[in-house]
């Protein structure tokens, strides 16, 4: 009767903290993609930002956490897209801003959803 049972749907404190960090990272990634899209108009800055996004995305893809794989894939694809759009291929040059905005909105939505789940978990703990 005095035993503590975990009736929380969100699990341990560690899992809840991990969810909060993932929410912040996804929202930050979405904002980063909007910044890349704005700065990708300049050739050198676009190439540098594309390379940085590619490196960040690949490092997230190599993570052991499965929650890092989707954002990592989106950020890697965005970096590759920016780099390829600077090669002069007309189709990529016109599609790149649209695809970057779609990826940015997707990351923002995923981050907001994780944030809502994190806040619900925090509320259930109090």
PDB file of C-alpha atoms in Angstrom:
ATOM      1  CA  UNK A   1       0.000   0.000   0.000  1.00  0.00           C
ATOM      2  CA  UNK A   2       2.853   2.366   0.712  1.00  0.00           C
ATOM      3  CA  UNK A   3       4.721   1.311  -2.406  1.00  0.00           C
ATOM      4  CA  UNK A   4       5.196   3.985  -4.993  1.00  0.00           C
ATOM      5  CA  UNK A   5       3.922   3.004  -8.370  1.00  0.00           C
ATOM      6  CA  UNK A   6       4.672   4.890 -11.522  1.00  0.00           C
ATOM      7  CA  UNK A   7       1.288   5.823 -12.930  1.00  0.00           C
ATOM      8  CA  UNK A   8       2.808   8.530 -15.082  1.00  0.00           C
ATOM      9  CA  UNK A   9       2.415   8.121 -18.825  1.00  0.00           C
ATOM     10  CA  UNK A  10       5.622  10.108 -19.367  1.00  0.00           C
ATOM     11  CA  UNK A  11       8.003   7.846 -17.500  1.00  0.00           C
ATOM     12  CA  UNK A  12      11.010   8.952 -15.589  1.00  0.00           C
ATOM     13  CA  UNK A  13      12.403  12.391 -15.000  1.00  0.00           C
ATOM     14  CA  UNK A  14      15.236  11.563 -17.391  1.00  0.00           C
ATOM     15  CA  UNK A  15      12.790  10.760 -20.209  1.00  0.00           C
ATOM     16  CA  UNK A  16      10.847  13.939 -19.532  1.00  0.00           C
ATOM     17  CA  UNK A  17      14.014  16.047 -19.583  1.00  0.00           C
ATOM     18  CA  UNK A  18      15.095  14.368 -22.811  1.00  0.00           C
ATOM     19  CA  UNK A  19      11.728  15.237 -24.333  1.00  0.00           C
ATOM     20  CA  UNK A  20      12.144  18.892 -23.343  1.00  0.00           C
ATOM     21  CA  UNK A  21      15.619  19.047 -24.857  1.00  0.00           C
ATOM     22  CA  UNK A  22      14.321  17.453 -28.066  1.00  0.00           C
ATOM     23  CA  UNK A  23      11.547  20.061 -28.249  1.00  0.00           C
ATOM     24  CA  UNK A  24      14.010  22.932 -27.915  1.00  0.00           C
ATOM     25  CA  UNK A  25      16.379  21.354 -30.445  1.00  0.00           C
ATOM     26  CA  UNK A  26      13.617  20.858 -33.013  1.00  0.00           C
ATOM     27  CA  UNK A  27      12.354  24.415 -32.630  1.00  0.00           C
ATOM     28  CA  UNK A  28      15.931  25.669 -32.902  1.00  0.00           C
ATOM     29  CA  UNK A  29      16.432  23.536 -36.013  1.00  0.00           C
ATOM     30  CA  UNK A  30      13.316  24.995 -37.614  1.00  0.00           C
ATOM     31  CA  UNK A  31      14.493  28.535 -36.923  1.00  0.00           C
ATOM     32  CA  UNK A  32      17.954  27.578 -38.249  1.00  0.00           C
ATOM     33  CA  UNK A  33      16.394  26.363 -41.512  1.00  0.00           C
ATOM     34  CA  UNK A  34      14.526  29.666 -41.888  1.00  0.00           C
ATOM     35  CA  UNK A  35      17.844  31.492 -41.388  1.00  0.00           C
ATOM     36  CA  UNK A  36      19.565  29.237 -43.927  1.00  0.00           C
ATOM     37  CA  UNK A  37      16.804  29.919 -46.439  1.00  0.00           C
ATOM     38  CA  UNK A  38      17.199  33.669 -45.951  1.00  0.00           C
ATOM     39  CA  UNK A  39      20.988  33.611 -46.192  1.00  0.00           C
ATOM     40  CA  UNK A  40      21.199  31.029 -48.987  1.00  0.00           C
ATOM     41  CA  UNK A  41      20.699  33.791 -51.550  1.00  0.00           C
ATOM     42  CA  UNK A  42      24.355  34.708 -51.107  1.00  0.00           C
ATOM     43  CA  UNK A  43      26.573  32.095 -52.728  1.00  0.00           C
ATOM     44  CA  UNK A  44      29.445  31.834 -50.234  1.00  0.00           C
ATOM     45  CA  UNK A  45      27.303  32.217 -47.120  1.00  0.00           C
ATOM     46  CA  UNK A  46      24.818  29.718 -48.539  1.00  0.00           C
ATOM     47  CA  UNK A  47      27.549  27.145 -49.142  1.00  0.00           C
ATOM     48  CA  UNK A  48      28.950  27.614 -45.629  1.00  0.00           C
ATOM     49  CA  UNK A  49      25.510  27.400 -44.006  1.00  0.00           C
ATOM     50  CA  UNK A  50      24.658  24.335 -46.116  1.00  0.00           C
ATOM     51  CA  UNK A  51      27.864  22.613 -45.011  1.00  0.00           C
ATOM     52  CA  UNK A  52      27.185  23.459 -41.354  1.00  0.00           C
ATOM     53  CA  UNK A  53      23.624  22.144 -41.651  1.00  0.00           C
ATOM     54  CA  UNK A  54      24.904  18.971 -43.297  1.00  0.00           C
ATOM     55  CA  UNK A  55      27.425  18.355 -40.515  1.00  0.00           C
ATOM     56  CA  UNK A  56      24.846  19.031 -37.776  1.00  0.00           C
ATOM     57  CA  UNK A  57      22.314  16.790 -39.504  1.00  0.00           C
ATOM     58  CA  UNK A  58      24.740  13.916 -39.977  1.00  0.00           C
ATOM     59  CA  UNK A  59      25.786  14.120 -36.330  1.00  0.00           C
ATOM     60  CA  UNK A  60      22.105  13.891 -35.339  1.00  0.00           C
ATOM     61  CA  UNK A  61      21.633  10.941 -37.702  1.00  0.00           C
ATOM     62  CA  UNK A  62      24.518   9.112 -36.034  1.00  0.00           C
ATOM     63  CA  UNK A  63      22.960   9.597 -32.598  1.00  0.00           C
ATOM     64  CA  UNK A  64      21.795   6.544 -30.677  1.00  0.00           C
ATOM     65  CA  UNK A  65      18.510   8.250 -29.770  1.00  0.00           C
ATOM     66  CA  UNK A  66      15.768   7.433 -32.298  1.00  0.00           C
ATOM     67  CA  UNK A  67      14.098  10.815 -31.631  1.00  0.00           C
ATOM     68  CA  UNK A  68      17.135  12.541 -33.156  1.00  0.00           C
ATOM     69  CA  UNK A  69      16.955  10.698 -36.469  1.00  0.00           C
ATOM     70  CA  UNK A  70      13.986  12.526 -38.082  1.00  0.00           C
ATOM     71  CA  UNK A  71      15.279  16.045 -37.369  1.00  0.00           C
ATOM     72  CA  UNK A  72      18.746  14.898 -38.397  1.00  0.00           C
ATOM     73  CA  UNK A  73      17.421  13.668 -41.718  1.00  0.00           C
ATOM     74  CA  UNK A  74      15.566  16.935 -42.348  1.00  0.00           C
ATOM     75  CA  UNK A  75      18.583  19.092 -41.483  1.00  0.00           C
ATOM     76  CA  UNK A  76      20.955  16.921 -43.548  1.00  0.00           C
ATOM     77  CA  UNK A  77      18.603  17.113 -46.530  1.00  0.00           C
ATOM     78  CA  UNK A  78      18.341  20.890 -46.088  1.00  0.00           C
ATOM     79  CA  UNK A  79      22.116  21.289 -46.044  1.00  0.00           C
ATOM     80  CA  UNK A  80      22.493  19.120 -49.126  1.00  0.00           C
ATOM     81  CA  UNK A  81      19.687  21.011 -50.841  1.00  0.00           C
ATOM     82  CA  UNK A  82      21.332  24.374 -50.179  1.00  0.00           C
ATOM     83  CA  UNK A  83      24.688  23.138 -51.458  1.00  0.00           C
ATOM     84  CA  UNK A  84      23.111  21.609 -54.579  1.00  0.00           C
ATOM     85  CA  UNK A  85      21.072  24.757 -55.241  1.00  0.00           C
ATOM     86  CA  UNK A  86      24.309  26.722 -55.478  1.00  0.00           C
ATOM     87  CA  UNK A  87      25.585  24.461 -58.277  1.00  0.00           C
ATOM     88  CA  UNK A  88      23.429  26.226 -60.834  1.00  0.00           C
ATOM     89  CA  UNK A  89      20.813  23.571 -61.505  1.00  0.00           C
ATOM     90  CA  UNK A  90      17.706  25.625 -62.378  1.00  0.00           C
ATOM     91  CA  UNK A  91      15.167  23.162 -60.945  1.00  0.00           C
ATOM     92  CA  UNK A  92      16.926  23.038 -57.573  1.00  0.00           C
ATOM     93  CA  UNK A  93      17.417  26.779 -57.542  1.00  0.00           C
ATOM     94  CA  UNK A  94      13.663  27.321 -57.774  1.00  0.00           C
ATOM     95  CA  UNK A  95      12.630  24.429 -55.479  1.00  0.00           C
ATOM     96  CA  UNK A  96      15.180  25.008 -52.707  1.00  0.00           C
ATOM     97  CA  UNK A  97      13.393  27.873 -50.885  1.00  0.00           C
ATOM     98  CA  UNK A  98      10.064  26.024 -50.937  1.00  0.00           C
ATOM     99  CA  UNK A  99      11.540  22.759 -49.664  1.00  0.00           C
ATOM    100  CA  UNK A 100      13.548  24.562 -46.983  1.00  0.00           C
ATOM    101  CA  UNK A 101      10.418  26.320 -45.749  1.00  0.00           C
ATOM    102  CA  UNK A 102       8.523  23.013 -45.671  1.00  0.00           C
ATOM    103  CA  UNK A 103      11.338  21.425 -43.649  1.00  0.00           C
ATOM    104  CA  UNK A 104      11.493  24.408 -41.292  1.00  0.00           C
ATOM    105  CA  UNK A 105       7.748  24.364 -40.672  1.00  0.00           C
ATOM    106  CA  UNK A 106       7.892  20.591 -40.147  1.00  0.00           C
ATOM    107  CA  UNK A 107      10.617  20.921 -37.521  1.00  0.00           C
ATOM    108  CA  UNK A 108       8.772  23.743 -35.796  1.00  0.00           C
ATOM    109  CA  UNK A 109       5.558  21.712 -35.647  1.00  0.00           C
ATOM    110  CA  UNK A 110       7.405  18.649 -34.322  1.00  0.00           C
ATOM    111  CA  UNK A 111       9.164  20.821 -31.725  1.00  0.00           C
ATOM    112  CA  UNK A 112       5.952  22.479 -30.605  1.00  0.00           C
ATOM    113  CA  UNK A 113       4.260  19.079 -30.300  1.00  0.00           C
ATOM    114  CA  UNK A 114       7.157  17.727 -28.206  1.00  0.00           C
ATOM    115  CA  UNK A 115       7.021  20.904 -26.113  1.00  0.00           C
ATOM    116  CA  UNK A 116       3.315  20.438 -25.441  1.00  0.00           C
ATOM    117  CA  UNK A 117       3.920  16.826 -24.419  1.00  0.00           C
ATOM    118  CA  UNK A 118       6.792  17.997 -22.192  1.00  0.00           C
ATOM    119  CA  UNK A 119       4.606  20.626 -20.503  1.00  0.00           C
ATOM    120  CA  UNK A 120       1.828  18.062 -19.984  1.00  0.00           C
ATOM    121  CA  UNK A 121       4.362  15.747 -18.376  1.00  0.00           C
ATOM    122  CA  UNK A 122       5.579  18.542 -16.119  1.00  0.00           C
ATOM    123  CA  UNK A 123       2.026  19.406 -15.132  1.00  0.00           C
ATOM    124  CA  UNK A 124       1.223  15.782 -14.318  1.00  0.00           C
ATOM    125  CA  UNK A 125       4.243  15.645 -11.999  1.00  0.00           C
ATOM    126  CA  UNK A 126       3.124  18.545  -9.824  1.00  0.00           C
TER     127      UNK A 126
END
